[in-house]
Tab-separated table of N, CA and C in Angstrom:
chain	number	residue	atom	x	y	z
I	4	MET	N	-14.955	11.466	-15.133
I	4	MET	CA	-14.038	10.680	-15.298
I	4	MET	C	-12.632	10.841	-15.188
I	5	ASN	N	-12.165	11.931	-14.778
I	5	ASN	CA	-11.202	12.762	-13.961
I	5	ASN	C	-10.462	11.961	-12.811
I	6	GLN	N	-11.845	11.707	-12.094
I	6	GLN	CA	-11.244	11.141	-10.775
I	6	GLN	C	-10.767	9.464	-11.140
I	7	GLU	N	-11.316	8.858	-11.621
I	7	GLU	CA	-10.969	7.580	-11.861
I	7	GLU	C	-9.164	7.481	-12.719
I	8	ILE	N	-8.603	8.747	-12.964
I	8	ILE	CA	-7.569	8.618	-14.188
I	8	ILE	C	-6.590	7.676	-13.076
I	9	TYR	N	-6.267	8.060	-11.672
I	9	TYR	CA	-5.561	7.227	-10.729
I	9	TYR	C	-5.777	6.004	-10.100
I	10	TRP	N	-6.797	5.581	-10.505
I	10	TRP	CA	-7.357	4.097	-9.922
I	10	TRP	C	-6.833	3.113	-11.498
I	11	GLU	N	-7.637	4.249	-12.554
I	11	GLU	CA	-7.058	3.167	-13.957
I	11	GLU	C	-5.308	3.106	-13.715
I	12	LYS	N	-4.861	3.907	-13.662
I	12	LYS	CA	-2.749	4.094	-13.287
I	12	LYS	C	-2.292	3.167	-12.384
I	13	ALA	N	-3.199	3.341	-11.640
I	13	ALA	CA	-2.581	2.182	-10.324
I	13	ALA	C	-2.894	0.792	-10.739
I	14	LEU	N	-4.098	0.436	-11.510
I	14	LEU	CA	-4.496	-1.129	-11.736
I	14	LEU	C	-3.309	-1.369	-12.973
I	15	LYS	N	-3.182	-0.650	-13.930
I	15	LYS	CA	-2.277	-0.618	-14.754
I	15	LYS	C	-0.495	-1.274	-14.417
I	16	GLN	N	-0.467	-0.034	-13.407
I	16	GLN	CA	0.953	-0.323	-12.453
I	16	GLN	C	1.227	-1.606	-11.952
I	17	THR	N	0.124	-2.139	-11.300
I	17	THR	CA	-0.173	-2.948	-10.517
I	17	THR	C	-0.057	-4.335	-11.621
I	18	GLU	N	-0.868	-4.307	-12.496
I	18	GLU	CA	0.175	-6.000	-13.448
I	18	GLU	C	1.640	-5.372	-13.943
I	19	ILE	N	1.967	-4.804	-14.275
I	19	ILE	CA	3.308	-4.072	-14.413
I	19	ILE	C	4.323	-4.825	-13.351
I	20	SER	N	4.092	-4.291	-12.053
I	20	SER	CA	4.874	-4.467	-10.688
I	20	SER	C	4.650	-6.249	-10.471
I	21	ILE	N	3.479	-6.389	-10.635
I	21	ILE	CA	3.195	-8.328	-10.701
I	21	ILE	C	3.897	-9.207	-11.413
I	22	LYS	N	4.141	-8.487	-13.064
I	22	LYS	CA	5.220	-9.309	-13.688
I	22	LYS	C	6.478	-8.887	-12.953
I	23	ASN	N	7.096	-7.825	-13.211
I	23	ASN	CA	7.833	-7.887	-12.474
I	23	ASN	C	8.914	-8.229	-11.168
I	24	ASN	N	7.686	-8.941	-10.484
I	24	ASN	CA	7.934	-9.393	-9.150
I	24	ASN	C	8.529	-8.395	-8.247
I	25	CYS	N	7.872	-7.332	-8.383
I	25	CYS	CA	8.070	-5.824	-7.261
I	25	CYS	C	6.533	-5.995	-6.012
I	26	LEU	N	5.804	-6.691	-6.446
I	26	LEU	CA	4.712	-6.437	-5.497
I	26	LEU	C	4.670	-8.077	-4.755
I	27	PHE	N	4.544	-7.901	-3.448
I	27	PHE	CA	4.477	-9.318	-2.956
I	27	PHE	C	3.133	-9.429	-1.982
I	28	PRO	N	1.802	-9.749	-2.821
I	28	PRO	CA	0.432	-9.677	-2.139
I	28	PRO	C	0.746	-10.479	-0.666
I	29	LEU	N	-0.049	-9.953	0.051
I	29	LEU	CA	-0.222	-10.228	1.853
I	29	LEU	C	-1.659	-11.079	1.482
I	30	ARG	N	-1.488	-12.084	2.518
I	30	ARG	CA	-3.040	-12.792	2.172
I	30	ARG	C	-3.787	-12.322	3.321
I	31	THR	N	-4.965	-12.295	3.305
I	31	THR	CA	-6.144	-12.041	4.236
I	31	THR	C	-7.205	-12.965	4.165
I	32	VAL	N	-7.700	-13.147	5.631
I	32	VAL	CA	-9.018	-14.037	5.628
I	32	VAL	C	-10.107	-13.299	6.150
I	33	ASP	N	-11.052	-13.563	5.546
I	33	ASP	CA	-12.540	-13.086	5.704
I	33	ASP	C	-12.889	-13.276	7.219
I	34	ILE	N	-13.248	-12.434	7.942
I	34	ILE	CA	-13.754	-12.831	9.333
I	34	ILE	C	-14.774	-11.999	9.967
I	35	THR	N	-15.573	-11.486	8.701
I	35	THR	CA	-16.768	-10.663	9.298
I	35	THR	C	-17.861	-11.639	9.788
I	36	LYS	N	-18.013	-12.801	9.178
I	36	LYS	CA	-19.254	-13.631	10.092
I	36	LYS	C	-18.966	-13.764	11.435
I	37	ASN	N	-17.664	-13.843	11.648
I	37	ASN	CA	-16.767	-14.328	13.110
I	37	ASN	C	-17.405	-13.476	14.364
I	38	ILE	N	-17.492	-12.104	14.063
I	38	ILE	CA	-17.647	-10.823	14.916
I	38	ILE	C	-18.624	-9.926	14.121
I	39	TYR	N	-19.655	-9.704	13.342
I	39	TYR	CA	-20.243	-8.913	12.832
I	39	TYR	C	-21.342	-9.592	11.931
I	40	ASN	N	-22.670	-9.317	12.090
I	40	ASN	CA	-23.735	-9.600	11.756
I	40	ASN	C	-24.936	-8.794	10.595
I	41	SER	N	-23.558	-8.161	9.831
I	41	SER	CA	-24.525	-7.921	8.652
I	41	SER	C	-23.177	-7.505	7.182
I	42	THR	N	-24.046	-7.213	6.525
I	42	THR	CA	-22.995	-7.472	5.151
I	42	THR	C	-22.634	-5.988	4.506
I	43	ASP	N	-22.800	-4.754	5.002
I	43	ASP	CA	-22.407	-3.723	4.566
I	43	ASP	C	-21.202	-3.205	4.640
I	44	PHE	N	-20.310	-3.953	5.500
I	44	PHE	CA	-18.724	-4.362	4.900
I	44	PHE	C	-18.030	-5.301	5.225
I	45	ILE	N	-16.861	-6.016	4.947
I	45	ILE	CA	-15.989	-6.912	5.281
I	45	ILE	C	-14.925	-6.653	6.245
I	46	ILE	N	-14.563	-7.582	7.311
I	46	ILE	CA	-13.557	-7.605	8.371
I	46	ILE	C	-12.776	-8.565	7.481
I	47	ARG	N	-11.447	-8.220	7.530
I	47	ARG	CA	-10.019	-9.455	7.131
I	47	ARG	C	-9.081	-8.950	8.137
I	48	ARG	N	-8.651	-10.395	8.496
I	48	ARG	CA	-7.252	-10.329	9.523
I	48	ARG	C	-6.463	-10.814	8.428
I	49	LEU	N	-5.082	-10.094	8.680
I	49	LEU	CA	-4.250	-10.249	8.022
I	49	LEU	C	-3.487	-11.464	8.213
I	50	ASP	N	-2.634	-12.456	7.313
I	50	ASP	CA	-2.335	-13.374	7.813
I	50	ASP	C	-0.711	-13.135	8.135
I	51	THR	N	0.014	-13.430	9.421
I	51	THR	CA	1.104	-12.885	9.637
I	51	THR	C	2.101	-13.855	9.843
I	52	THR	N	1.503	-15.276	9.149
I	52	THR	CA	2.376	-16.272	9.546
I	52	THR	C	3.986	-16.112	8.228
I	53	ILE	N	3.962	-15.322	7.658
I	53	ILE	CA	5.327	-15.184	6.854
I	53	ILE	C	6.360	-14.125	7.575
I	54	PHE	N	5.681	-13.214	8.476
I	54	PHE	CA	6.544	-12.018	8.714
I	54	PHE	C	7.350	-12.589	10.064
I	55	SER	N	8.775	-12.053	9.904
I	55	SER	CA	9.632	-12.554	11.206
I	55	SER	C	9.381	-11.806	12.251
I	56	LYS	N	9.606	-12.108	13.212
I	56	LYS	CA	9.129	-11.459	14.429
I	56	LYS	C	10.331	-11.047	15.343
I	57	LYS	N	11.009	-10.244	14.712
I	57	LYS	CA	12.431	-9.412	15.034
I	57	LYS	C	11.584	-8.138	15.813
I	58	LYS	N	12.278	-7.991	16.563
I	58	LYS	CA	11.956	-6.734	17.476
I	58	LYS	C	13.382	-5.158	17.386
I	59	ILE	N	12.972	-4.563	16.516
I	59	ILE	CA	14.065	-3.780	16.466
I	59	ILE	C	13.888	-2.172	16.947
I	60	PHE	N	14.443	-1.701	17.580
I	60	PHE	CA	14.386	-0.780	18.516
I	60	PHE	C	14.847	0.370	17.994
I	61	GLY	N	14.781	1.474	18.085
I	61	GLY	CA	15.588	2.852	17.669
I	61	GLY	C	15.279	3.213	16.196
I	62	PRO	N	15.442	4.388	15.875
I	62	PRO	CA	15.397	4.891	14.269
I	62	PRO	C	15.418	3.875	13.421
I	63	ILE	N	14.654	3.832	12.073
I	63	ILE	CA	15.014	2.655	11.048
I	63	ILE	C	15.206	3.847	9.837
I	64	SER	N	15.572	3.415	8.946
I	64	SER	CA	15.992	4.343	7.711
I	64	SER	C	14.297	4.372	7.114
I	65	ASN	N	14.529	5.492	6.254
I	65	ASN	CA	12.905	5.688	5.464
I	65	ASN	C	12.871	4.537	4.922
I	66	PRO	N	11.920	4.017	4.751
I	66	PRO	CA	11.766	2.952	3.400
I	66	PRO	C	11.364	3.549	2.225
I	67	PHE	N	11.072	4.479	2.069
I	67	PHE	CA	10.743	5.013	0.885
I	67	PHE	C	11.717	5.960	-0.020
I	68	LYS	N	12.999	6.281	0.579
I	68	LYS	CA	13.824	6.904	0.154
I	68	LYS	C	14.833	5.987	-0.522
I	69	PRO	N	15.204	5.913	-1.666
I	69	PRO	CA	14.321	6.548	-2.630
I	69	PRO	C	12.987	5.341	-2.674
I	70	TRP	N	11.654	5.797	-3.034
I	70	TRP	CA	10.769	4.320	-3.329
I	70	TRP	C	11.036	3.857	-4.417
I	71	ASP	N	10.629	2.754	-4.672
I	71	ASP	CA	10.662	1.712	-5.885
I	71	ASP	C	10.192	2.161	-7.248
I	72	ILE	N	10.865	2.754	-8.353
I	72	ILE	CA	10.170	3.453	-9.314
I	72	ILE	C	9.294	2.488	-9.666
I	73	ASN	N	9.124	0.871	-9.781
I	73	ASN	CA	8.444	0.421	-10.570
I	73	ASN	C	7.074	0.158	-9.543
I	74	LEU	N	6.932	0.657	-8.522
I	74	LEU	CA	6.026	0.891	-8.064
I	74	LEU	C	5.313	2.377	-8.105
I	75	GLU	N	5.659	3.179	-8.745
I	75	GLU	CA	5.359	4.584	-9.091
I	75	GLU	C	4.247	4.675	-9.765
I	76	VAL	N	3.106	5.307	-9.514
I	76	VAL	CA	1.930	5.552	-10.058
I	76	VAL	C	1.922	7.110	-11.007
I	77	ASP	N	1.817	8.123	-10.104
I	77	ASP	CA	1.910	9.023	-10.148
I	77	ASP	C	2.077	10.439	-9.620
I	78	LYS	N	2.786	11.481	-9.789
I	78	LYS	CA	3.039	12.751	-8.838
I	78	LYS	C	1.799	13.451	-8.473
I	79	ILE	N	1.536	13.618	-7.281
I	79	ILE	CA	0.555	14.450	-7.017
I	79	ILE	C	1.012	15.794	-6.376
I	80	GLY	N	0.714	16.735	-7.038
I	80	GLY	CA	1.305	18.291	-6.653
I	80	GLY	C	2.525	18.552	-6.642
I	81	ASN	N	3.460	18.957	-6.142
I	81	ASN	CA	4.732	19.042	-6.011
I	81	ASN	C	5.590	18.309	-4.988
I	82	ASN	N	4.338	18.320	-3.753
I	82	ASN	CA	5.278	17.787	-2.564
I	82	ASN	C	4.989	16.404	-2.215
I	83	HIS	N	3.892	15.376	-3.550
I	83	HIS	CA	3.630	14.068	-3.243
I	83	HIS	C	3.822	13.148	-4.078
I	84	GLN	N	3.884	11.973	-3.859
I	84	GLN	CA	3.658	10.962	-4.630
I	84	GLN	C	2.514	9.824	-4.166
I	85	LEU	N	2.373	9.011	-5.698
I	85	LEU	CA	1.331	8.257	-5.436
I	85	LEU	C	1.978	6.742	-5.880
I	86	ILE	N	2.347	6.004	-4.909
I	86	ILE	CA	2.925	4.673	-5.171
I	86	ILE	C	1.889	3.352	-4.881
I	87	LEU	N	2.154	2.418	-5.302
I	87	LEU	CA	1.386	1.223	-4.851
I	87	LEU	C	2.481	0.543	-3.490
I	88	ASN	N	1.596	-0.015	-2.722
I	88	ASN	CA	1.924	-0.513	-1.479
I	88	ASN	C	2.619	-1.709	-1.859
I	89	LYS	N	3.836	-1.724	-1.445
I	89	LYS	CA	4.589	-3.030	-1.855
I	89	LYS	C	4.165	-4.516	-1.621
I	90	TYR	N	3.513	-4.338	-0.296
I	90	TYR	CA	2.832	-5.685	0.372
I	90	TYR	C	1.134	-5.300	0.251
I	91	PRO	N	0.841	-5.311	-0.705
I	91	PRO	CA	-0.691	-5.103	-0.744
I	91	PRO	C	-1.693	-6.131	-0.513
I	92	VAL	N	-2.572	-5.381	0.557
I	92	VAL	CA	-4.194	-6.698	0.594
I	92	VAL	C	-5.048	-6.911	-0.379
I	93	GLN	N	-4.827	-5.701	-1.530
I	93	GLN	CA	-5.900	-6.119	-2.245
I	93	GLN	C	-5.260	-5.335	-3.811
I	94	LYS	N	-5.750	-5.736	-4.905
I	94	LYS	CA	-5.139	-5.028	-5.951
I	94	LYS	C	-5.361	-3.647	-5.791
I	95	GLY	N	-4.370	-2.721	-6.514
I	95	GLY	CA	-4.353	-1.310	-6.532
I	95	GLY	C	-4.326	-0.395	-5.312
I	96	HIS	N	-3.412	-1.145	-4.302
I	96	HIS	CA	-3.539	-0.570	-3.063
I	96	HIS	C	-2.505	0.639	-3.271
I	97	LEU	N	-3.108	1.403	-2.530
I	97	LEU	CA	-2.157	2.843	-2.931
I	97	LEU	C	-1.482	2.951	-1.368
I	98	LEU	N	-0.344	4.035	-1.651
I	98	LEU	CA	0.097	5.085	-0.728
I	98	LEU	C	0.543	6.041	-1.094
I	99	LEU	N	0.573	7.087	-0.355
I	99	LEU	CA	0.603	8.802	-1.153
I	99	LEU	C	1.298	9.035	0.154
I	100	ILE	N	2.714	9.404	-0.467
I	100	ILE	CA	4.074	9.527	0.302
I	100	ILE	C	4.624	11.048	-0.135
I	101	THR	N	5.151	11.626	0.835
I	101	THR	CA	5.873	12.716	0.765
I	101	THR	C	7.257	12.687	0.058
I	102	ASN	N	7.779	13.317	-1.135
I	102	ASN	CA	8.893	13.783	-1.978
I	102	ASN	C	9.985	13.418	-1.152
I	103	CYS	N	9.776	14.212	0.190
I	103	CYS	CA	11.123	13.980	0.725
I	103	CYS	C	10.339	13.768	2.573
I	104	TRP	N	11.282	13.374	3.157
I	104	TRP	CA	11.289	12.906	4.508
I	104	TRP	C	10.665	13.947	5.285
I	105	LYS	N	9.374	13.513	5.972
I	105	LYS	CA	8.656	14.827	7.205
I	105	LYS	C	8.111	13.399	8.240
I	106	PRO	N	8.018	13.876	9.017
I	106	PRO	CA	8.188	12.962	10.252
I	106	PRO	C	6.393	12.718	10.181
I	107	GLN	N	5.566	11.910	11.076
I	107	GLN	CA	4.348	11.858	10.583
I	107	GLN	C	3.747	12.053	11.871
I	108	ASN	N	4.266	12.945	12.991
I	108	ASN	CA	3.723	13.750	13.990
I	108	ASN	C	4.102	15.425	14.103
I	109	GLY	N	2.755	16.223	13.867
I	109	GLY	CA	2.603	17.556	13.595
I	109	GLY	C	2.719	18.127	11.808
I	110	TRP	N	3.037	18.869	11.975
I	110	TRP	CA	2.308	19.441	10.347
I	110	TRP	C	3.514	19.437	9.716
């Protein structure tokens, strides 16, 4: 039961965030049958028609500084935060982020 605590919190926070217009679910299309002949998992393609095609070069600001408090699920240890993905592909789509900026390469 202890392992389900974060999942239950994520689902509850998802409902709250949807009501507050803080989540923007992305549409996906099931393409499993087109490229795979089994049912042990599903392959989905993201519908990218709503995205702008701008190319941005150079460093960008940290999108999680600060993270949206409406997406917060729970603190994990002293250095991490569990938040909902603002652009989920399914209900309860989570991200585990650091509390302060850390590069994604190296330790």
